[in-house]
Coordinates of C-alpha atoms in Angstrom, one line a residue:
X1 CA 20.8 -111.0 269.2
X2 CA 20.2 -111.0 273.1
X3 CA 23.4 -112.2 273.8
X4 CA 24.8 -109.3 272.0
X5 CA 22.2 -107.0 273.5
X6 CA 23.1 -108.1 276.8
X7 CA 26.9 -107.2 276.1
X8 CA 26.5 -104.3 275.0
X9 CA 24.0 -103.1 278.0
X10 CA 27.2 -104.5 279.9
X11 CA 29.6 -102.3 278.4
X12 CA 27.5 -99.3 278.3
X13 CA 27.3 -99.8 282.0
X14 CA 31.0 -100.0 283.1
X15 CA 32.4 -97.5 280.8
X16 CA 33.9 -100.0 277.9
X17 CA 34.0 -98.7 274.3
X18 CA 33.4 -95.0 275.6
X19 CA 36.0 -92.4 275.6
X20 CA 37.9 -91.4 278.1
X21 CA 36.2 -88.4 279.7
X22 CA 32.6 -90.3 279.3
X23 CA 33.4 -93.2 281.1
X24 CA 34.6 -90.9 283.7
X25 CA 31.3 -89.2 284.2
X26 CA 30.2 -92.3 284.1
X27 CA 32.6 -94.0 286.5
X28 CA 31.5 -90.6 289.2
X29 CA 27.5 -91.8 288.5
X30 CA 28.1 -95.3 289.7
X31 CA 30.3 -93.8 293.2
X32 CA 27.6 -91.6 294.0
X33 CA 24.9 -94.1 293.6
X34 CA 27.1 -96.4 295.8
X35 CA 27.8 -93.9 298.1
X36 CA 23.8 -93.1 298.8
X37 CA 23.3 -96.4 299.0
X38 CA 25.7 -97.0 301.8
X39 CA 24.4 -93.5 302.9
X40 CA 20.8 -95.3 303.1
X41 CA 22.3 -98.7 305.1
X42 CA 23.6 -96.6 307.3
X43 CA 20.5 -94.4 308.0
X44 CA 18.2 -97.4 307.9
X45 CA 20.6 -99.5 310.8
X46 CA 18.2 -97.8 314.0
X47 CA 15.0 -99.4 312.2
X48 CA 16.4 -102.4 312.1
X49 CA 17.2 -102.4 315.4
X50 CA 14.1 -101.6 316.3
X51 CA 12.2 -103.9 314.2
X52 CA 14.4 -106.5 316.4
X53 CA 13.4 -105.3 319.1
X54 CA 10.1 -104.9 318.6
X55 CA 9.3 -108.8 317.4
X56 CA 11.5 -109.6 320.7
X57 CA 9.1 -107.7 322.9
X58 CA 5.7 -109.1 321.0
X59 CA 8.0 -112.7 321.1
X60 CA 8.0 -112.3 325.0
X61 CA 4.5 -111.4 325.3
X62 CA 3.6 -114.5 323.6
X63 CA 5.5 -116.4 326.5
X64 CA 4.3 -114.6 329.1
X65 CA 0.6 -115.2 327.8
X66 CA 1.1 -118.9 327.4
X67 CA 2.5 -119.5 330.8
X68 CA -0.7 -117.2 332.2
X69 CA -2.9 -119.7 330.2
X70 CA -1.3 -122.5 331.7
X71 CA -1.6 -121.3 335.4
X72 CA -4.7 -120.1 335.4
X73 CA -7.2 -122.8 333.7
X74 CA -10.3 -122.1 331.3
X75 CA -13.3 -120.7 333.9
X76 CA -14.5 -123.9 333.2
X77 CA -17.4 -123.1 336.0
X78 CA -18.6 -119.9 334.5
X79 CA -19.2 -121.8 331.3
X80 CA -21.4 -124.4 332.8
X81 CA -23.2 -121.8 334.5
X82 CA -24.6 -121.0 331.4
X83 CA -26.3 -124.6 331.1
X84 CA -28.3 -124.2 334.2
X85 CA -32.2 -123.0 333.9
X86 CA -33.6 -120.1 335.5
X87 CA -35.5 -122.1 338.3
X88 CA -31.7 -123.5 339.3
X89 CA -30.1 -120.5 339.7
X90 CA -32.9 -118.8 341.6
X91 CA -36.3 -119.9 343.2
X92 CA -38.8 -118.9 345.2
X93 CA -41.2 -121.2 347.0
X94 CA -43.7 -119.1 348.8
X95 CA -46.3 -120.5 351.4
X96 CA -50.0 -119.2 350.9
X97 CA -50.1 -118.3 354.8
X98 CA -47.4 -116.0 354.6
X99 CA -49.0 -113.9 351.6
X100 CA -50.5 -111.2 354.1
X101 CA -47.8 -111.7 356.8
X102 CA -45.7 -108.9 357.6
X103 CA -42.5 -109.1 359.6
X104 CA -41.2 -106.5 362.3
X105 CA -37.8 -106.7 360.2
X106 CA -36.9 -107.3 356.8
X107 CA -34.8 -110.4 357.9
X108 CA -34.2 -113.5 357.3
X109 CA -32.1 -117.5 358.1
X110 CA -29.3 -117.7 354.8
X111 CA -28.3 -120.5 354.7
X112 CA -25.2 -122.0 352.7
X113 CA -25.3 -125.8 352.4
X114 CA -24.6 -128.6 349.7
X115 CA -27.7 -131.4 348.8
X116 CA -24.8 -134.3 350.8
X117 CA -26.0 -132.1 353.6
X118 CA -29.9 -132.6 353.5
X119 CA -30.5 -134.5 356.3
X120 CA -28.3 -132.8 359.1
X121 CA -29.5 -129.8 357.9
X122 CA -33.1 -131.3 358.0
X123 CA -32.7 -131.9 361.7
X124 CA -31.4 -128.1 362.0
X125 CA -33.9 -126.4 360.5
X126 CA -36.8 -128.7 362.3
X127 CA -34.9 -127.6 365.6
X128 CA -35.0 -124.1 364.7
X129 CA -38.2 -124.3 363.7
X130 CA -39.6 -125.8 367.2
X131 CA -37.3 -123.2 369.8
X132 CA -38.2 -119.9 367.5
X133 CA -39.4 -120.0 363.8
X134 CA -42.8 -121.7 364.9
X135 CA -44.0 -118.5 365.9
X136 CA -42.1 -116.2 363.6
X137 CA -42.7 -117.2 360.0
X138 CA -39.2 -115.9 358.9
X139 CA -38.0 -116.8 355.3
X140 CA -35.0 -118.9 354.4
X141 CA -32.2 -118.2 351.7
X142 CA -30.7 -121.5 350.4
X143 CA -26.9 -121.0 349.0
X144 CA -24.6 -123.3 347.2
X145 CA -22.0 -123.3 344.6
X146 CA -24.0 -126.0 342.9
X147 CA -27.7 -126.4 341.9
X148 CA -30.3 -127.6 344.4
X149 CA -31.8 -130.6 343.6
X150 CA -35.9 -131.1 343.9
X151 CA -35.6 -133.7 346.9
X152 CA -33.4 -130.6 348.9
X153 CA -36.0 -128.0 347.6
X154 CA -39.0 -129.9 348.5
X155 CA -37.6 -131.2 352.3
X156 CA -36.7 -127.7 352.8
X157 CA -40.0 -126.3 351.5
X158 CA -41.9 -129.0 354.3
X159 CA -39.5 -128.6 357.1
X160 CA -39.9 -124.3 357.5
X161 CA -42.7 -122.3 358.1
X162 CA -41.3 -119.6 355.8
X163 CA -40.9 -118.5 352.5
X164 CA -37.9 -120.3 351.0
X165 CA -35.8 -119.0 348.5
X166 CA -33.1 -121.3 346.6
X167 CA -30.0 -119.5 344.8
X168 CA -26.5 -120.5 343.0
X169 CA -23.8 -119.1 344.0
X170 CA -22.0 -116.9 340.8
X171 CA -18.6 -118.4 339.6
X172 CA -17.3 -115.0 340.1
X173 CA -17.9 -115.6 344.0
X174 CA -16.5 -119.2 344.7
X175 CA -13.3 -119.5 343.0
X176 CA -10.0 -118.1 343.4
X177 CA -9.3 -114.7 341.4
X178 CA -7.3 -114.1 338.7
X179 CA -4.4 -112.2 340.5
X180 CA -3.9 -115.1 342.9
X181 CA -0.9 -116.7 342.3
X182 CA -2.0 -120.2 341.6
X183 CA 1.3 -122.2 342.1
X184 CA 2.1 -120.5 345.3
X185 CA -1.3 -121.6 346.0
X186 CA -0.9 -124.7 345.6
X187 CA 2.3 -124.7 347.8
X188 CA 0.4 -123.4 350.5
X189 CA -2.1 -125.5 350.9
X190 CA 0.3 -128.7 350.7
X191 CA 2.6 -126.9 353.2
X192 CA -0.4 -126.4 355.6
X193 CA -1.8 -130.1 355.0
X194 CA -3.4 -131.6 357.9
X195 CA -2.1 -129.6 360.3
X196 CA -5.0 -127.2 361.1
X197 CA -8.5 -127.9 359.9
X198 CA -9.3 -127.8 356.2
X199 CA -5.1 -127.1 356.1
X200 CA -5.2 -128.4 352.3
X201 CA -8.5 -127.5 351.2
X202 CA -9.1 -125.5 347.8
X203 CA -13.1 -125.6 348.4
X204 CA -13.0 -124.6 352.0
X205 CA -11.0 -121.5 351.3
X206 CA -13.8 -120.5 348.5
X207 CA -16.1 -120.6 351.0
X208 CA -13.7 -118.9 353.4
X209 CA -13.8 -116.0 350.6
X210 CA -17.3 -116.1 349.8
X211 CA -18.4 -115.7 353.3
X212 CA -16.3 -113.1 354.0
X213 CA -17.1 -110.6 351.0
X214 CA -19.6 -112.3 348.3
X215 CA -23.3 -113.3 350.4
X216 CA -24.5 -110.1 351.2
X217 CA -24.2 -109.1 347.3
X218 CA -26.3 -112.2 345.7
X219 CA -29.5 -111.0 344.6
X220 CA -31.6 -113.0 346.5
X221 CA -30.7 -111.2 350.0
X222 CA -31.4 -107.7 347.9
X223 CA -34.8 -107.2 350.0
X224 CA -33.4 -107.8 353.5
X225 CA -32.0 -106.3 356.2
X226 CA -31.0 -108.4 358.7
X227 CA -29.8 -112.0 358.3
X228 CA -29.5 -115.1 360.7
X229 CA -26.4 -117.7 359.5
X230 CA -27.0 -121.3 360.4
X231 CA -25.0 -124.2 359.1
X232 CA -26.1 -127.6 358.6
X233 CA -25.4 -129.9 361.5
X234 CA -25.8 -126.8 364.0
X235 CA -28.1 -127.6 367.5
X236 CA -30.2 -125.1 369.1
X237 CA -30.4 -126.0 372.7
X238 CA -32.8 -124.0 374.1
X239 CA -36.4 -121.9 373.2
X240 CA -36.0 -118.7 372.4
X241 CA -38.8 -116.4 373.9
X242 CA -38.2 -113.4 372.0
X243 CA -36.8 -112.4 368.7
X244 CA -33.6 -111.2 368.1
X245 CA -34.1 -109.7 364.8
X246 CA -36.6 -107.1 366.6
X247 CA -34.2 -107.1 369.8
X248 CA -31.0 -106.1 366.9
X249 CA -33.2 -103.1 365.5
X250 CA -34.5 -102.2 368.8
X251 CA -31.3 -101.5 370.2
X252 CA -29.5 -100.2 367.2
X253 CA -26.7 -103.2 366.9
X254 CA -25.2 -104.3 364.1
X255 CA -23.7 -107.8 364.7
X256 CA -24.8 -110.3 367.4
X257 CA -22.1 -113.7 368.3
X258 CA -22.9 -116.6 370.7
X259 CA -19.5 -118.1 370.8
X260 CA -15.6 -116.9 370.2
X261 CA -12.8 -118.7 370.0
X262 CA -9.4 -118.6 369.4
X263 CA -7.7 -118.6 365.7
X264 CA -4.7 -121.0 364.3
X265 CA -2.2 -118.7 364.0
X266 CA -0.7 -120.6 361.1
X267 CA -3.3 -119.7 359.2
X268 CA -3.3 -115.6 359.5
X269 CA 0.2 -115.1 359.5
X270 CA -0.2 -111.9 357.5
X271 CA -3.7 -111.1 358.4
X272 CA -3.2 -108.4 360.8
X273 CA -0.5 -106.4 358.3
X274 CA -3.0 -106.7 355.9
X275 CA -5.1 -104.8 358.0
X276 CA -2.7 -102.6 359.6
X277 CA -2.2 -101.4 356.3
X278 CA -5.8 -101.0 355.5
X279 CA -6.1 -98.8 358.4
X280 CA -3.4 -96.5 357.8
X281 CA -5.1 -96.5 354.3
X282 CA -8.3 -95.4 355.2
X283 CA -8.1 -94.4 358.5
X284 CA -11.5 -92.3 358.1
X285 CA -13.3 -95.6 358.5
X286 CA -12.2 -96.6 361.4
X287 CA -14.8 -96.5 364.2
X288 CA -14.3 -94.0 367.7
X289 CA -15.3 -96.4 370.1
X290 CA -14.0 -99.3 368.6
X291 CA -12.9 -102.4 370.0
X292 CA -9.7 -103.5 368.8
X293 CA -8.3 -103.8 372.3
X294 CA -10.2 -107.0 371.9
X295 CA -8.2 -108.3 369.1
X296 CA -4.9 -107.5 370.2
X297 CA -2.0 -108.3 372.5
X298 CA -1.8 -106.0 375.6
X299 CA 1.2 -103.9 373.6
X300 CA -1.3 -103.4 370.7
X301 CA 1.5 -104.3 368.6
X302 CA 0.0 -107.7 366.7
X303 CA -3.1 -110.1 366.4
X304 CA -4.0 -112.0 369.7
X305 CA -6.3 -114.6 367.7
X306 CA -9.9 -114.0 369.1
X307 CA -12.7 -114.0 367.0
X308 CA -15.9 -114.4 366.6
X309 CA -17.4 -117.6 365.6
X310 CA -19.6 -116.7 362.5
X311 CA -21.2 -120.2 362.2
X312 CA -23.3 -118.7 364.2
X313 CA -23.9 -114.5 363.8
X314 CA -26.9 -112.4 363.5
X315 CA -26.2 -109.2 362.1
X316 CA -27.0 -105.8 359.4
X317 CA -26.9 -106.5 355.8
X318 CA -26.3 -102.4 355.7
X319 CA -23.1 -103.2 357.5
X320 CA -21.8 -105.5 355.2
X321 CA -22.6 -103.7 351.8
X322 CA -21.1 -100.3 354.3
X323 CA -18.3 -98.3 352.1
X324 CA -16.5 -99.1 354.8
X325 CA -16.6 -103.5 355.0
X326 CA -16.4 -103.8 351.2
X327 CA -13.1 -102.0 351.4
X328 CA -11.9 -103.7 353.7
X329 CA -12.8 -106.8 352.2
X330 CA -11.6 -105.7 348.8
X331 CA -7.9 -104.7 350.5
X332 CA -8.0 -108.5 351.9
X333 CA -8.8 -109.9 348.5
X334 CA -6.1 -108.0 346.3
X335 CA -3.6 -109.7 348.7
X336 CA -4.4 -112.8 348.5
X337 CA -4.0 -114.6 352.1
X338 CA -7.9 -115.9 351.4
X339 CA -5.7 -118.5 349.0
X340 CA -2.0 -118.0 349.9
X341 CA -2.6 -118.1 353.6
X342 CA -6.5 -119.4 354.9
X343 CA -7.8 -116.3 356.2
X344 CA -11.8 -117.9 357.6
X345 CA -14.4 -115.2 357.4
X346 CA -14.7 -115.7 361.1
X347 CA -11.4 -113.5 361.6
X348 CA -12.2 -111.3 358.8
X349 CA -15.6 -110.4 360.1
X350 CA -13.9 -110.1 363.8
X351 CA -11.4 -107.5 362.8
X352 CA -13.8 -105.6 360.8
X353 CA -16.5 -105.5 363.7
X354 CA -13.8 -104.5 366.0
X355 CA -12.4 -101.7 363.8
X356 CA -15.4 -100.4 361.8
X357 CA -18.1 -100.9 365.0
X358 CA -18.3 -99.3 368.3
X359 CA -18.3 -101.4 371.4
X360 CA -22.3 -100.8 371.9
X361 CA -23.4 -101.9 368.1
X362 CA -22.4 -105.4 368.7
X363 CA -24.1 -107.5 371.3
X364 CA -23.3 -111.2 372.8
X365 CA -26.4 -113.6 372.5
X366 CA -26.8 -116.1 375.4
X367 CA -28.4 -118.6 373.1
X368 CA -28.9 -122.5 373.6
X369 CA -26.2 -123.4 370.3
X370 CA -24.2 -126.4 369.8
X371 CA -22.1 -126.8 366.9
X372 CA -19.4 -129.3 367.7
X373 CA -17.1 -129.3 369.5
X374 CA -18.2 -126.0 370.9
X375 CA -21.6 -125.0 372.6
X376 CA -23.2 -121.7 374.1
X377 CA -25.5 -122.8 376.8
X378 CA -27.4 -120.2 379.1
X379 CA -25.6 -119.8 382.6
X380 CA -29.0 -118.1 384.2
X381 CA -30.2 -121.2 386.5
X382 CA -33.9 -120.8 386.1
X383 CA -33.9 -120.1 382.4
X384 CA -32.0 -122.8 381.7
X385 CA -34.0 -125.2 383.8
X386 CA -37.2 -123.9 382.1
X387 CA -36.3 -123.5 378.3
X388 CA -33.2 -125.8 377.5
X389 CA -31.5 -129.1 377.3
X390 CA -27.6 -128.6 377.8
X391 CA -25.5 -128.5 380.2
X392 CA -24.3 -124.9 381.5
X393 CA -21.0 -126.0 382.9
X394 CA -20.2 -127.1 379.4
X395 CA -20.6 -123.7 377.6
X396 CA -17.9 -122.6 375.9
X397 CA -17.1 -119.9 377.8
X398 CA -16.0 -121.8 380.1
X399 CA -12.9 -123.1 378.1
X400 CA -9.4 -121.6 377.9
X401 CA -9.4 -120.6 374.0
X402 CA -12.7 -119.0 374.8
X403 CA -12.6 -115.0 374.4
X404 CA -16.3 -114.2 375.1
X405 CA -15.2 -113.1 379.0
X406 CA -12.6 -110.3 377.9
X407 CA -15.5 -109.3 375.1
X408 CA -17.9 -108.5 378.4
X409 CA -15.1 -107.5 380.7
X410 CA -14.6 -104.5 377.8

């Protein structure tokens, strides 16, 4: 019974055993429906070409992700950031005799050092301590990308007659950003090598980048004004009389150097585009009486390399968090040459002082300071006779890369 069922459904359908003019109506049913249906292919055809397209563009996405993935690795940093304890990503020690004590500025020594450096750092504070601090209480800020460990915290806490204050450095702050190109990156820094300092050195240009536009921002500098680098290792040669924090607010400057130098041009190729193009940017920043004559070749046309050492700089906190520094910093950064180049912070912060500054906010300290191979040593006879231990005719301003007599000659 189904088979015959099915025949005769089969028949029905293609016009057998009907008459003549039936299975012609019928015959005109089945040509339309086929013609619809091709009319529907047909109108259907853009969809499907779209639909192609479509899972190619999501199929390229998918590519482009994993090949993002791969060159830019897990923030493996940040994570373990969330391991540490409250006490090691910030700490304050505070001395009982400095409870009541109240400075004439709201300044202080920062400091950015790793626990491998406790002991020359030891000797530097000590020394600091002796030719100024002793009678000047001023706190300290301890920075590093890692956290301090007790036998640092506690060396630091006997060797200063100030507060100290002991931070970690965000991951956000020491490591290379996201829009950095990290294969060219790596390039560079192999191309470089060993043939300027640090030529092939991931960490140094961190810190490069960190000194440049990140210390100023960590919270633990919040309540200051003024701040006073030193580096582990540093030598200060001579007793300083008076304070410089006070002599800084007294006189209304902004930035304070001991010692400048000459740059490796290899490594700020395209530093001084950078900020020629920051400039015409935002040319409303750029200072009246600036000194940029300083930093450039006689035709004004390009970068003559001198700069300020900033191992050594005492300067305005106001000035770095200005509108004015943070853009520049953040044009610097969105190109990259902190990574694809090594632009140092000394350069950076040269260049900004000489553009965003005027010649009378920024002052040279004659200081006793030796960090090697390069010292400032007081050229006044009877000062130096009376208050120091180096040797005069050994300061670097003395030595051909030296740029500290055009700075005074301005």
């Amino acid at each position: 019974m189904q088979k015959q069922s099915d025949a005769s459904t089969f028949r029905s359908e293609s016009g057998l055993g009907m008459g003549s003019e039936a299975a012609a109506h019928k015959n005109d049913a089945i040509t339309g429906r086929r013609t619809a249906s091709a009319a529907t292919s047909a109108e259907r055809g853009p969809d499907r070409h779209q639909r192609m397209l479509g899972l190619a563009v999501i199929l390229l996405a998918a590519v482009a992700a994993l090949v993002l993935f791969v060159a830019t690795p897990p923030p493996i940093g940040r994570a373990r950031m969330l391991t540490y304890s409250p006490d090691q990503i910030r700490e304050s020690r505070l001395k009982h005799a400095n409870v009541k004590r109240i400075h004439p500025v709201r300044a202080a020594f920062v400091v950015l050092a790793r626990n491998s450096e406790l002991h020359d750092l030891r000797a530097t504070v000590r020394q600091l301590e002796d030719q100024f601090n002793n009678n000047h209480h001023y706190p300290y800020v301890f920075l590093n990308n890692e956290p301090f460990t007790e036998e640092f915290k506690q060396a630091m806490e006997w060797a200063t007659t100030g507060d100290c204050h002991f931070g970690l450095v965000p991951y956000e702050h020491w490591s290379m950003p996201p829009w950095v190109d990290r294969v060219r990156a790596r390039r560079a820094r192999a191309a470089m090598g060993d043939s300027v300092p640090y030529g092939d050195s991931e960490s140094y240009r961190k810190m490069c980048r960190f000194e440049s536009g990140f210390f100023f921002r960590h919270p633990l500098l919040d309540n200051f004004d003024y701040y006073w680098r030193v580096e582990p290792g540093v030598e200060f040669t001579c007793a300083i009389p008076y304070d410089p924090f006070k002599y800084m607010v007294d006189h209304n400057k902004l930035y304070g150097f001991t010692i400048s130098l000459l740059e490796f041009p290899t490594t700020v190729k395209s530093l001084w585009q950078t900020t020629n193009a920051f400039r015409a940017t935002y040319p409303g920043y750029i200072a009246e009486n600036n000194t940029l004559d300083w930093v450039t070749t006689p035709d004004g046309s390009s970068y003559n390399m001198c700069h300020f050492w900033s191992n050594f700089e005492i300067a305005s906190l106001h000035f770095f968090r200005s509108p004015a520094y943070t853009a520049y910093f953040g044009f610097l950064d969105r190109a990259g040459g902190f990574f694809l180049e090594r632009w140092g912070d000394a350069p950076v912060h040269s260049l900004a002082v000489a553009m965003l500054l005027s010649k009378d906010q920024v002052h040279y300290f004659d200081i006793g300071y030796l960090h090697r191979p390069f010292q400032n040593c007081p050229t006044d006879p009877d000062f130096n006779e009376s208050h120091c231990f180096c040797n005069a005719n050994r300061s670097a301003i003395h030595n051909v890369d030296s740029c500290t007599k055009a700075w005074l000659a301005l």
